[in-house]
Every structure is written in C-alpha cells, then in structure tokens.
Coordinates of C-alpha atoms and ligand atoms in Angstrom, one line a residue:
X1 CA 0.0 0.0 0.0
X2 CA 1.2 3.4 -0.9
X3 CA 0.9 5.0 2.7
X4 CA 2.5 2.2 4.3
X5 CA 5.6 3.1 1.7
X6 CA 6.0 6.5 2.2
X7 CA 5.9 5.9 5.8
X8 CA 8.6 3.1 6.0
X9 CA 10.9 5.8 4.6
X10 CA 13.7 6.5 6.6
X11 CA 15.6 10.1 6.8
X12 CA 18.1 9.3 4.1
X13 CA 18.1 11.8 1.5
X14 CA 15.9 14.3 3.6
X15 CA 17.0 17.6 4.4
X16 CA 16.5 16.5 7.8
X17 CA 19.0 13.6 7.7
X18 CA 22.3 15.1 8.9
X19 CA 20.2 16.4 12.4
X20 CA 19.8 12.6 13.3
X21 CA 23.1 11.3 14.3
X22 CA 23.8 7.7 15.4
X23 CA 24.5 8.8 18.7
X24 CA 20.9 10.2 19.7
X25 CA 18.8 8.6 21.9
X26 CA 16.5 6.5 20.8
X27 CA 12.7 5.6 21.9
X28 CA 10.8 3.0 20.1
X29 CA 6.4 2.8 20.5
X30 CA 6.4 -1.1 20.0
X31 CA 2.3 -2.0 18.2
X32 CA 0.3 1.0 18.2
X33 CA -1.9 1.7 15.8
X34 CA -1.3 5.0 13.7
X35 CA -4.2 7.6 12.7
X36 CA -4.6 7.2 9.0
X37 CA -5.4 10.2 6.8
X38 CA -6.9 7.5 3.8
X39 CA -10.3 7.0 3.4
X40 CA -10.2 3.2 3.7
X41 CA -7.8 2.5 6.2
X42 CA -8.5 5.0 9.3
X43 CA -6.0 2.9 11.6
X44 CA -2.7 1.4 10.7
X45 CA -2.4 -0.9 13.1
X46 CA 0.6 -2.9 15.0
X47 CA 2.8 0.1 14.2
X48 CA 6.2 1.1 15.5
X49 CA 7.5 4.3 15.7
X50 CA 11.6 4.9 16.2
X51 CA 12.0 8.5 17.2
X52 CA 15.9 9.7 17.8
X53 CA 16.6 13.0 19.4
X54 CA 14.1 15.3 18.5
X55 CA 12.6 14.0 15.2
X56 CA 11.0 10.6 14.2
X57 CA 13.3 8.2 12.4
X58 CA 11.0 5.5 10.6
X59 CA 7.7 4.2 11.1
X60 CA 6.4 1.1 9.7
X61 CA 4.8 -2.4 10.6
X62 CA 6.3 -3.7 13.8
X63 CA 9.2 -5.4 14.1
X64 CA 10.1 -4.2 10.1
X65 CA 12.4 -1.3 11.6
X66 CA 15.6 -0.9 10.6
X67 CA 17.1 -0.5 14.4
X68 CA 19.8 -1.0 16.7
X69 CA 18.8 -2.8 19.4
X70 CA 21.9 -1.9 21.6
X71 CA 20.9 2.0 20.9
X72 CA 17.1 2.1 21.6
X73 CA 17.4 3.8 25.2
X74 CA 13.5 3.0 26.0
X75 CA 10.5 0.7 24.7
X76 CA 6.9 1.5 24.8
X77 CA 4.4 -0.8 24.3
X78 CA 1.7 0.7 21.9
X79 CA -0.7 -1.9 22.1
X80 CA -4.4 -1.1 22.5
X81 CA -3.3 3.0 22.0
X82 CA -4.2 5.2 19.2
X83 CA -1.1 6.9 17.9
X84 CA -1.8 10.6 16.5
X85 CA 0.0 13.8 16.2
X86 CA -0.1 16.3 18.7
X87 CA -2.9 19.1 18.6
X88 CA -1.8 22.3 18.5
X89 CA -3.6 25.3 20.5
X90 CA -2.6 28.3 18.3
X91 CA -4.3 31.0 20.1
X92 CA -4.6 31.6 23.9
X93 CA -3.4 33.7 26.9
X94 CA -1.3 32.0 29.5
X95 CA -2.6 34.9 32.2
X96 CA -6.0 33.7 31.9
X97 CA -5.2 30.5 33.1
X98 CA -5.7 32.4 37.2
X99 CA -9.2 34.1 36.0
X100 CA -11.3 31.3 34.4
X101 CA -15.1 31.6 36.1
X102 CA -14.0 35.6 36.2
X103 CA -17.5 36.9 34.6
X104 CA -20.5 36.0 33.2
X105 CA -21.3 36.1 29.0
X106 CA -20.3 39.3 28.2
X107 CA -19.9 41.0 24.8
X108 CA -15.8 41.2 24.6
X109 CA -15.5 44.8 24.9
X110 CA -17.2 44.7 28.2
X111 CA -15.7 41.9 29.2
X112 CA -12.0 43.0 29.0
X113 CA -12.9 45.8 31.5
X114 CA -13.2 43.3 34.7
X115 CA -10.0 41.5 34.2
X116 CA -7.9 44.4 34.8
X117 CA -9.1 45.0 38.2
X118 CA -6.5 43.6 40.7
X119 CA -8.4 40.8 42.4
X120 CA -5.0 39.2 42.0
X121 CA -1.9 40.2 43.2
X122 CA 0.3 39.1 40.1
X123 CA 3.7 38.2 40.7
X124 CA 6.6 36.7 38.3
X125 CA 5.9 33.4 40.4
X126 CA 2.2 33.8 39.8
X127 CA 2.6 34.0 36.4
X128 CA 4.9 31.3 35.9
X129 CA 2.6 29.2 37.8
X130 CA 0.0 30.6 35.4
X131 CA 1.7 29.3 32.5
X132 CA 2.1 25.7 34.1
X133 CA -1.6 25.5 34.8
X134 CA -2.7 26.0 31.4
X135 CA 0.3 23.6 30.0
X136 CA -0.1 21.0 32.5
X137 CA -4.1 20.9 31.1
X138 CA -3.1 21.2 27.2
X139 CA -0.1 18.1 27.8
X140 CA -2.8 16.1 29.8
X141 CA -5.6 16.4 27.3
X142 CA -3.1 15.9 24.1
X143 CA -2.3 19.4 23.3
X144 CA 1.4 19.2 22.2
X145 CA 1.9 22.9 21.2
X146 CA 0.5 26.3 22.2
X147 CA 0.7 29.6 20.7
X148 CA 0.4 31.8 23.7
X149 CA -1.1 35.5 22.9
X150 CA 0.6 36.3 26.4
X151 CA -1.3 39.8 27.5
X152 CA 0.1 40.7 31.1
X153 CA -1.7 43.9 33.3
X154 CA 1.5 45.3 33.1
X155 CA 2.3 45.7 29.5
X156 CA 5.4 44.2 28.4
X157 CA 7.1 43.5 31.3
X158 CA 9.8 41.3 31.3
X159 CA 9.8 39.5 34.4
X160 CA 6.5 38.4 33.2
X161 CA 7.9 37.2 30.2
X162 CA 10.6 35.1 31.4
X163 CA 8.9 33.8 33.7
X164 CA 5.8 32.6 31.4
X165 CA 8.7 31.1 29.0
X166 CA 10.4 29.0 31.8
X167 CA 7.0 27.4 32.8
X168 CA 6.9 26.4 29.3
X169 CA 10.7 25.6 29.4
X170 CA 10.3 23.4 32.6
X171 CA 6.7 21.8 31.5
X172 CA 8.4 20.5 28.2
X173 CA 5.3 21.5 26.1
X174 CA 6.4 23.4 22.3
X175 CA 5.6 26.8 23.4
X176 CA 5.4 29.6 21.0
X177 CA 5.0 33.0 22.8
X178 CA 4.1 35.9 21.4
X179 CA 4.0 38.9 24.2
X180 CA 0.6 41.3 23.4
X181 CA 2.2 44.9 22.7
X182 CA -0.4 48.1 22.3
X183 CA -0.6 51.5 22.8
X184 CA -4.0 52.4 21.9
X185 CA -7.9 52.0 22.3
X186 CA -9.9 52.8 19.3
X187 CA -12.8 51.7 21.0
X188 CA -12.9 53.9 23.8
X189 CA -11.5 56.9 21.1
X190 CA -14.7 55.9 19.3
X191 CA -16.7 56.6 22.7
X192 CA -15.0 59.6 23.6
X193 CA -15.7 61.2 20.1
X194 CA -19.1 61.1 20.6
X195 CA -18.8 62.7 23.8
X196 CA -18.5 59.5 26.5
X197 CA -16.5 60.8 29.8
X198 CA -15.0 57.5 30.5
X199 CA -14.5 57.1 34.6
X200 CA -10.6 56.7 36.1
X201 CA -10.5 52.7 36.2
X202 CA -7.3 50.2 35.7
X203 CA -8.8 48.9 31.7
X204 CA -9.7 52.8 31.1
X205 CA -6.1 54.2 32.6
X206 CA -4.1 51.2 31.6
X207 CA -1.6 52.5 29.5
X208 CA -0.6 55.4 32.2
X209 CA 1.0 52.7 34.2
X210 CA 2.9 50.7 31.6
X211 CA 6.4 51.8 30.5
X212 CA 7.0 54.4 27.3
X213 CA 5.9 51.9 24.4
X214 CA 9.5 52.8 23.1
X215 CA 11.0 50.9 26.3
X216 CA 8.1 47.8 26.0
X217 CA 9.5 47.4 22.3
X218 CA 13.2 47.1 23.4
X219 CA 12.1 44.5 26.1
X220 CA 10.1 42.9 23.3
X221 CA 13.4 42.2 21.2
X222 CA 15.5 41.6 24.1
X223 CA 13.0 39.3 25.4
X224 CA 13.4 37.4 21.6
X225 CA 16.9 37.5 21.6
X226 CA 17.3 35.8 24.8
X227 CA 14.3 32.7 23.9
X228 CA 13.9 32.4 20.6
X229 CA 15.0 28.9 19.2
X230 CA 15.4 27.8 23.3
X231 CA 15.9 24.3 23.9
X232 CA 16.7 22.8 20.7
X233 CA 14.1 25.3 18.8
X234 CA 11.3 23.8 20.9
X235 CA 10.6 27.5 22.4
X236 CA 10.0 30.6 20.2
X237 CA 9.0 33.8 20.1
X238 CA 6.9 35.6 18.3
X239 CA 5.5 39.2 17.4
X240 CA 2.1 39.5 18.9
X241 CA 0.5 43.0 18.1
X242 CA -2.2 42.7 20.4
X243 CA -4.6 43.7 17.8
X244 CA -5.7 46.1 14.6
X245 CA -7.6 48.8 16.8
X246 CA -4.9 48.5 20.0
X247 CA -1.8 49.2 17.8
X248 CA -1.0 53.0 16.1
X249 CA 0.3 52.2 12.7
X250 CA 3.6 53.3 14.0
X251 CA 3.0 50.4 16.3
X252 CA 2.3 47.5 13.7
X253 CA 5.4 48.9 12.0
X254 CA 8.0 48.2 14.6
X255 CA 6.2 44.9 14.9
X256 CA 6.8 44.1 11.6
X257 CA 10.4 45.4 11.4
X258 CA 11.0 42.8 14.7
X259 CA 9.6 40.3 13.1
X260 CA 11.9 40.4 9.8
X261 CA 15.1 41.2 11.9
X262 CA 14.4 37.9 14.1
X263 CA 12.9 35.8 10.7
X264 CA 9.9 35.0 13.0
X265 CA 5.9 35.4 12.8
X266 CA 3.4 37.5 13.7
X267 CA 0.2 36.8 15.5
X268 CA -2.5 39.0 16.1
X269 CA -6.4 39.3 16.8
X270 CA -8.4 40.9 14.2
X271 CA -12.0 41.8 13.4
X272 CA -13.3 40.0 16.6
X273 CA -16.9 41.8 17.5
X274 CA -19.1 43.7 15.1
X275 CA -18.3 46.5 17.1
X276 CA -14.4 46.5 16.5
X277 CA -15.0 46.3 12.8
X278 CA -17.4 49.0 12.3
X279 CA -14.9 51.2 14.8
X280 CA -12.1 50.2 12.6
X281 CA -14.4 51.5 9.3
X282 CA -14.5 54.6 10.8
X283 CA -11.6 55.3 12.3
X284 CA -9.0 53.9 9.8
X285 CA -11.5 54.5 6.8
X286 CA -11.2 50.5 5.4
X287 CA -11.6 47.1 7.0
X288 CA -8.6 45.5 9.2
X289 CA -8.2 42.5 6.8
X290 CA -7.4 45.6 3.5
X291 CA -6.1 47.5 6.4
X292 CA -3.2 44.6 7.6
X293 CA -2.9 43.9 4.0
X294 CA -2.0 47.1 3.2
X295 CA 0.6 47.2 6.2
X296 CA 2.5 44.1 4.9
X297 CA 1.4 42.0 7.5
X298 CA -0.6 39.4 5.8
X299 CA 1.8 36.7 4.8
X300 CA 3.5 33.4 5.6
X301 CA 3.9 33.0 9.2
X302 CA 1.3 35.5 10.6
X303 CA -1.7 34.3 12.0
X304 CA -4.9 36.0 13.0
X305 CA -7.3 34.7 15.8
X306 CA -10.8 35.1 14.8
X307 CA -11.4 37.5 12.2
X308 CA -15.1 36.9 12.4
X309 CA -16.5 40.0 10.7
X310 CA -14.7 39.8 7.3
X311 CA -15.6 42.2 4.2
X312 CA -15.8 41.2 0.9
X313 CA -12.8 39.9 -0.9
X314 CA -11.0 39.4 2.7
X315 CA -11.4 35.8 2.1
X316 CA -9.3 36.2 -1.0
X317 CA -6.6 38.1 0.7
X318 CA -6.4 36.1 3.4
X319 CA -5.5 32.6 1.2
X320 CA -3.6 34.5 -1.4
X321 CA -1.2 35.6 1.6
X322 CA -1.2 32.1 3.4
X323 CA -1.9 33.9 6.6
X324 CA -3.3 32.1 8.8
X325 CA -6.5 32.6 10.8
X326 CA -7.3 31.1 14.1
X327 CA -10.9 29.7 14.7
X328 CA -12.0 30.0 18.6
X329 CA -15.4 28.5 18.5
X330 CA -15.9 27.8 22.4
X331 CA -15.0 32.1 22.8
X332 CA -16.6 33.3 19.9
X333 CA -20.1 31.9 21.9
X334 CA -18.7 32.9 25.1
X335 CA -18.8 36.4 24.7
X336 CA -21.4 36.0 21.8
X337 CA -18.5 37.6 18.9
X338 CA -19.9 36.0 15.9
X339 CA -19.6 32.9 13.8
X340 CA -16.2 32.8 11.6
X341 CA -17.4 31.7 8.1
X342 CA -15.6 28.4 8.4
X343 CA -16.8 26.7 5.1
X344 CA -16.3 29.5 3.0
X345 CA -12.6 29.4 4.6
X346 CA -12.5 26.2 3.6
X347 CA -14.1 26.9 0.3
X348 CA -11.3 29.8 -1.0
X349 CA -8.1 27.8 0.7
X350 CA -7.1 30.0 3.8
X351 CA -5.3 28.3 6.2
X352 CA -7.5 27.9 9.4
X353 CA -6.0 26.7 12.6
X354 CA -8.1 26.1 16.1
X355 CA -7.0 27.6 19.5
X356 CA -9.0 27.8 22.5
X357 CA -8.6 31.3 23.6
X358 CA -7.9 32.2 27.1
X359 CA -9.3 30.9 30.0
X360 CA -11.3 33.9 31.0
X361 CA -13.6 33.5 28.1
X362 CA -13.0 29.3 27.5
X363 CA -13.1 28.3 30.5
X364 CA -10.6 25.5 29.7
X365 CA -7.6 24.5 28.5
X366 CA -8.8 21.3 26.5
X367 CA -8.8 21.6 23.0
X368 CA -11.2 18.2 22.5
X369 CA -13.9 20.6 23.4
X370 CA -12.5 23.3 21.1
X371 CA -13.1 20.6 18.0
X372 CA -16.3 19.2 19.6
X373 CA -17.4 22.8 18.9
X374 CA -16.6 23.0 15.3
X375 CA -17.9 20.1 14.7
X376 CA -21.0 21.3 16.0
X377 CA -21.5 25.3 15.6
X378 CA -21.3 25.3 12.0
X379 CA -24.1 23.0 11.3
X380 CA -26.8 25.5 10.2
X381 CA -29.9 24.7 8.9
X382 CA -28.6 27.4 5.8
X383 CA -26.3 26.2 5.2
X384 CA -25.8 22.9 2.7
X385 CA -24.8 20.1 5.1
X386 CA -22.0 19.1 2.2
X387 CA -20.2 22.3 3.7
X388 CA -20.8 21.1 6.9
X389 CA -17.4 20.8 8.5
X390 CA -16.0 17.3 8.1
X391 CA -13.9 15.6 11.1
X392 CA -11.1 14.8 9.2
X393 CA -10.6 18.9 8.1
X394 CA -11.8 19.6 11.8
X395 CA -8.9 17.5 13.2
X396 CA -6.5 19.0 9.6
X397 CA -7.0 22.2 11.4
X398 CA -6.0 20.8 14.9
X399 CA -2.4 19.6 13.4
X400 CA -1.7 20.7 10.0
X401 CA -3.1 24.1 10.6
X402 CA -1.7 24.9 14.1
X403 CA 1.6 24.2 12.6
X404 CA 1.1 26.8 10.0
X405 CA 0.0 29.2 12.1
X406 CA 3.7 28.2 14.0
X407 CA 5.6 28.6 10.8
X408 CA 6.4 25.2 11.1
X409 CA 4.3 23.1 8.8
X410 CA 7.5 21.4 7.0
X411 CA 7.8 20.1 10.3
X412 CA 5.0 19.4 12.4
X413 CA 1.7 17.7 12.2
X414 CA 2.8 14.2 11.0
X415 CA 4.0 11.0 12.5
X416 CA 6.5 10.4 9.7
X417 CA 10.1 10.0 9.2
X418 CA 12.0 13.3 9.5
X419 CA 9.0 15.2 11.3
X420 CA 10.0 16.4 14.8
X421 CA 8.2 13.9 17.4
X422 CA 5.2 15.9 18.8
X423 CA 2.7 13.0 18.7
X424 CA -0.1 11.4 21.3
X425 CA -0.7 7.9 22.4
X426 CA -4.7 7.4 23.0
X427 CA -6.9 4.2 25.1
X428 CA -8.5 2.8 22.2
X429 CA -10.1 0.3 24.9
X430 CA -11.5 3.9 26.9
X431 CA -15.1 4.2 26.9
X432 CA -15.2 6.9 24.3
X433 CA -14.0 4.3 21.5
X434 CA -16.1 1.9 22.4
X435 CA -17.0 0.1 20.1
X436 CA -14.6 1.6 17.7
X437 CA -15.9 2.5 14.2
X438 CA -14.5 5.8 12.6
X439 CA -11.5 7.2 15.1
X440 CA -11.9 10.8 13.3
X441 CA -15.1 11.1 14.6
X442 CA -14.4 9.1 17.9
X443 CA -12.0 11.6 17.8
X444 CA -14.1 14.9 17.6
X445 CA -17.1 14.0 18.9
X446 CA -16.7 11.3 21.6
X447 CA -13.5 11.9 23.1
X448 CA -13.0 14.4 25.9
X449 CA -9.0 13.9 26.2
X450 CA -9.6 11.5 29.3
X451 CA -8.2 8.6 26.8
X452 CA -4.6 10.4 26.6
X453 CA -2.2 8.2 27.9
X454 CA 1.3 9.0 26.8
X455 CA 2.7 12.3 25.0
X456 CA 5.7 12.8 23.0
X457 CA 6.8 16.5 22.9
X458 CA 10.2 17.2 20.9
X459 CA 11.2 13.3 21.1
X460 CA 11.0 13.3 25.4
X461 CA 8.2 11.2 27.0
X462 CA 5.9 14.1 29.3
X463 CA 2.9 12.4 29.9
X464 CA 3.0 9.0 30.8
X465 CA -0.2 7.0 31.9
X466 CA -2.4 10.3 32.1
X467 CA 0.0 12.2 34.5
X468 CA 2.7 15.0 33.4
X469 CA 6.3 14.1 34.1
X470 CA 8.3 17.0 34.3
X471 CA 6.7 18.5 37.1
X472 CA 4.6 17.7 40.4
X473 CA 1.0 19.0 39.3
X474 CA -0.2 18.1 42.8
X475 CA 2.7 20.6 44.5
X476 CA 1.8 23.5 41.8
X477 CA -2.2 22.9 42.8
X478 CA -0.9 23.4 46.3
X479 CA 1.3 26.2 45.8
X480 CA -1.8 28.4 43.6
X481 CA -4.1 27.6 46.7
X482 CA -1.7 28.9 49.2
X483 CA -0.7 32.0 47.2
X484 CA -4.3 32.6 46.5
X485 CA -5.3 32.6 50.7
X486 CA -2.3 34.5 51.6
X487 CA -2.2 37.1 48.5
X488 CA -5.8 38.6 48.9
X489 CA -7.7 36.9 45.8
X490 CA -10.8 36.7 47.5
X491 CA -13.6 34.1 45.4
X492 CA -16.2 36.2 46.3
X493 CA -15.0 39.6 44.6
X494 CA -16.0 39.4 40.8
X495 CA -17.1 42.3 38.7
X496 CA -18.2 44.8 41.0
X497 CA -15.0 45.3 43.0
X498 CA -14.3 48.5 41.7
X499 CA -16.9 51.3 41.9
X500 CA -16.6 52.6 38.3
X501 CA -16.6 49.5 36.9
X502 CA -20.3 49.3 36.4
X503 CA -20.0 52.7 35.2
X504 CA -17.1 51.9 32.4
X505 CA -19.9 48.8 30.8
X506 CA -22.6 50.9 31.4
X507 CA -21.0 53.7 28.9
X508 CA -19.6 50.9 26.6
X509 CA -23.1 49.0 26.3
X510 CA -24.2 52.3 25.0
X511 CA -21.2 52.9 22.7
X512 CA -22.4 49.2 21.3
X513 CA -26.3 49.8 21.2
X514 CA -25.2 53.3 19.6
X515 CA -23.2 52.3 16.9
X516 CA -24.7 49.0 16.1
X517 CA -28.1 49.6 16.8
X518 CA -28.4 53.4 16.3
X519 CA -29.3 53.8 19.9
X520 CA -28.6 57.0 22.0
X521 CA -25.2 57.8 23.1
Ligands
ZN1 ZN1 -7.5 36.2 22.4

C-alpha cells in the first residue's frame, strides 16, 4: 500500500537527515496503531515508531524497523493506543489560566474591563505558575503545542515574560510565545468622540502605568533575543501586536520590522466583534483585513485569531497571503463575537488553525472541546450540510493548521520520518472508542482527552499514563491555593470590585447599542 511506503521511509536523502546522528537517543512505540489520513484504512495498526533526538526516524509495521537494538534507550508498548499527532492550541493567553469563572457572558468589549481590576496580586511566580496550569491541562488532554497571545496587566514587562517562557521551558510542552504589545484604544477613542466621559478605572487608565511603548519594544526584542530557538528550537517567540484597533500604525510597524530582523511570525487578533470592525471603518477609513494587508502584515507565518467579521474579498486576501487565521469557536459563543465563516474558509483555501482562547472566556484548556465545537457550531440549517465541516478537516486544522500558524508546517503535524516527534498515544479500549468505528469522529465527537495516555513533545516522553512528568501537578495545585489565601484573591469579589466598573460597561453598552443599533449615546 502506498501509505505504508512512504511511511517506511527513513531520513536518508531528507533535508533532515544530517540532524539525526547515530548517537541520539533513541525511543521505540512497539504496536500502536497509527491515525490514517486515507479513506479506507483510518487505523494502521501494529505500528512502530523509532523517534531519535528530536525527530521521528521511521515508522512502519512492527518489528520491520531498521534499528539498533543496543541504541534504543527506552521501549513503549503501543498496544491497544491510538497513535496521533499532537494538537496544536494556536491561540490563547497563558494569564487567563488564574481568571477562568472571572465573569459571566459578556460582549468582549465589556468583558475585557473586569480583568484588569486587581483581584489578584500578580507576581513573576504567579505567572509562571500561570503558565504551568494551562500547560499542565493542554499536555494532559493531548495538546502538544501552544501559541500563547501572552497579555500581562502590566504591559510588556519582562519578568513576566521570562517567567511565562520558563514554565513552558520546565513543563516541556512546544511553546510559541508571542508577548501582546499596544498602545492604543480605538474603541474607547470611538466613545470619547461622541462625547462619553469614560471614569478613572485600571482597563480605562491602563496605558498610564505601563512603561513608554519605546521601552516595551526594546524589552520585546530583548525578550526574543534571549528565547527564541530555546531548547533545541522547541521554544520561540513571536511578534504579537495585540490587535488592529490596539496598535498606532507606528505600532504594527516596529512589529513588523521585529519580526523580519528575528525571521519569526506574527500573530494577532483581528476583526473579533461587530463593534471592533465597524470602529475600525470609521476610524481607519477600510476594513482591518485591507487595512493589515495594506501594512504588509498578511503573509506566511502570521496568523490572526478570529477575524469573524470579514468584508468582501477578505477571504481572497487572506489565502492569497497564506496567513493564517485562528478559529475560537468555544470564545466566539462565550462572549457571543460572531460565527467565523468556516466553510467558506474552507471553500477559497485560507489556512484555518483552532485555539481555545484564554481561559477567562474558555473556561478550559482542552482543545477536544474546542473541536467538539466546530464540529457542531457550523451545522446550520442554511447552510448545505455538504459544507458542513468534516472531522477529518476539523482534526487537519488541529495539526496541520496549528503548525502553520507556527511557521512550522514542513515540520509538524505528521507521525512520519524526518518530522520532529510531537505526537499522542490514546486508550483505544476507553469508553469513548467503544466500540470503535471511525477514530476521526471518535476523535471529535466522543473523546474528551480522558483517553490520553502517553505524549511525546520534541522526542522526550511528558505524559505517561495520564499524569505530566516533568513537574509535580499536585505541589503546583498546592502552591496556587496557598498563594491565593495569603495574596488577597478573594472568590467572592467578581465584577463589582471597583466602583466605576459598572460605570465603564454601562458607557460601553451604550457605545455598542449606539453604533450597532443606532441607539442613543
Ligand atoms: Zn484572544
């Protein structure tokens, strides 16, 4: 069979070849049974896999490697597990991971103003233990890279920032970090145009307290100097622009300009709300998709989470750039954003990844829910059911797509020879495969990530039987419960802990009802 061909390659002739050396160690899966991408054959089974260092070797029917016995530094026994590549998360903020449960369903710009109030006293340790939580929950539930959007309250600090990359660096997950950079509010500039007297509040007077956006974008590159490529290129940075209506054009361009100098990639949020893209029509006089288009930003390597409200011919420039655009289905309801036009995606070629979004408007971590979702939410009565997303381009999106929106797609996404060994090993004998028939859909509509078992991230073994191994999740539970009773986050202060923060939604509710529903200002 063809597939089984290709995939009993080895590495000789690739470019990758001369990066696996006789002397790396080596770890063989003994008998699982590989996720098929062919129609017929949905499960190889009694597989091996030989991964060495960082990449996979060979993969084939077991026992047919060509391997040293006397080299193989560890065996695992694949039998009765699912092998498949590791999902990818490609957009979501490490912060959030502390304010899940923060606030009811709220329209996104009203939302944002509650999670800058200081119910919690952040500290780099709080952070990094931020990061963890959220990593701990993706390895667990198969998620073997994340594309963190990481906003702090503090602008670009970098204490923050080091200390979100060595939770990734410790956890062993492949962490691509982009730290959120603005220095403006067209939303509230909206408001105040038409005559709004915004109240003193920590979302309103954010950027008084952040450093001189001069100083954020030095940290920024210092920050990428230091990580980028970390750890045998399993860590990287990226540019994150926090989004078209928070950054000055002046902004986006020293964005840019880092991102060229440091042959990285951008990633952004874009056309979210209704709101946000009517604002951006008036303020910048086109849509964000023509406007980031006309900015050089669309291209290889940049990715865009959400871009829900798209204007004609965006769809176009989107694929004809191979930008990427990251679908948050489980967020877009949350804070009831809007349904991104996945078929029509689809339909013109743009590259569509999934992330979960932050915590604060997820509530979790777990990307099975994330493709549940899209399995779901597109299903539309009008729309024609052939357009109806299909499992195998929900779980395409989860891999292939995720790895594009990484820059990394020659690499990831695969279980093949020369791809770098990010991969999952799932109970096929858990309930939700039982009785087995199609593993796609088991796959996105039946499992919850309760079936993960082992997971492979960069050729090292950090999950094993269900529980993370580079670090004691039961001492990090401990330590966020104690820093939470001794550091004043008090459970029963939500949204009202400030006094002007009803005020603040109360003026941006009518902002919203003013411009999308021509109500009074
Ligand atoms: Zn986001």
């Amino acid at each position: 069979m063809h597939s089984i061909g290709y995939l009993q390659q080895s590495v000789h002739g690739d470019h990758c070849a001369n990066e696996i050396t006789n002397s790396q160690p080596q770890l063989l899966i003994r008998g699982c049974n590989l996720l098929s991408p062919h129609a017929q054959t949905r499960l190889l089974y009694n597989q091996d896999i030989l991964v060495a260092g960082t990449r996979i070797q060979a993969v084939g029917p077991s026992g047919t490697l060509d391997c040293n016995p006397f080299r193989i530094e560890r065996i695992i026994s694949g039998e009765g597990l699912i092998a498949m590549a590791g999902l990818v998360n490609a957009h979501t903020h490490s912060l959030e991971n502390m304010l899940k449960a923060t606030s009811p369903s709220l329209p996104l710009e009203l939302w944002l103003v509650p999670l800058f109030v200081d119910t919690v006293k952040w500290s780099p340790r709080f952070v990094y233990l931020s990061a963890l939580l959220g990593a701990i929950e993706m390895l667990k539930t198969g998620t073997t890279a994340v594309l963190d959007h990481l906003w702090t309250v503090a602008g670009v600090d970098p204490e923050y920032l080091n200390a979100t990359m060595q939770a990734y660096n410790d956890v062993g997950i492949r962490a691509a970090v982009a730290p959120a950079i603005e220095d403006q509010d067209l939303v509230l500039e909206a408001g105040i145009r038409r005559g709004l007297a915004f109240p003193s509040h920590p979302f309103i007077d954010r950027f008084a307290h952040w450093p001189a956006i001069d100083a954020q974008v030095r940290a920024l590159e210092q920050f990428i100097a230091t990580w980028h490529n970390a750890d045998d290129g399993r860590l990287r940075c990226l540019v994150g622009p926090s989004g078209i209506h928070w950054c000055s054009p002046a902004l986006l361009q020293s964005c840019l300009e880092l991102s060229e100098r440091y042959q990285t990639g951008i990633h952004l949020h874009a056309v979210e709300t209704e709101l946000q893209a009517a604002i951006i029509h008036e303020m910048l006089g086109q849509g964000g998709i023509a406007y980031l288009d006309k900015m050089g930003v669309l291209k290889r390597g940049t990715s865009l989470a959400h871009a829900i409200w798209l204007d004609q011919g965006d769809l176009e420039l989107l694929a004809g750039s191979a930008t990427t655009v990251v679908h948050n289905p489980i967020s877009n309801l949350r804070l009831g954003s809007g349904r991104f036009p996945l078929a029509e995606a689809f339909n013109h070629g743009v590259s569509v990844a999934l992330g979960s979004d932050g915590s604060a408007s997820n509530d979790t971590q777990n990307m099975f829910g994330v493709l549940k979702l899209t399995g779901l939410v597109h299903n539309q009565p009008d729309k024609d059911y052939k357009k109806w997303p299909h499992p195998d381009e929900i779980l395409d999106a989860a891999t292939h797509g995720g790895a594009r929106a990484l820059d990394m797609a020659a690499e990831l996404g695969d279980i093949a020879p020369g791809k770098l060994a990010d991969f999952v090993l799932l109970d096929m004998n858990a309930a939700p495969f039982l009785p087995l028939r199609d593993p796609y859909l088991h796959l996105v509509y039946c499992e919850n990530g309760g079936s993960v078992n082992t997971v492979v991230v960069n050729g090292k073994v950090v999950v094993e039987q269900g529980l993370v191994t580079t670090v004691d999740e039961q001492e990090i539970h401990q330590e966020i419960r104690h820093y939470c009773a001794t550091h004043g986050f008090n459970p029963a202060e939500s949204i009202d802990i400030t006094p002007n923060t009803n005020e603040v939604l109360t003026l941006l509710d009518r902002l919203r009802r003013h411009i999308l529903e021509n109500g009074d200002v």
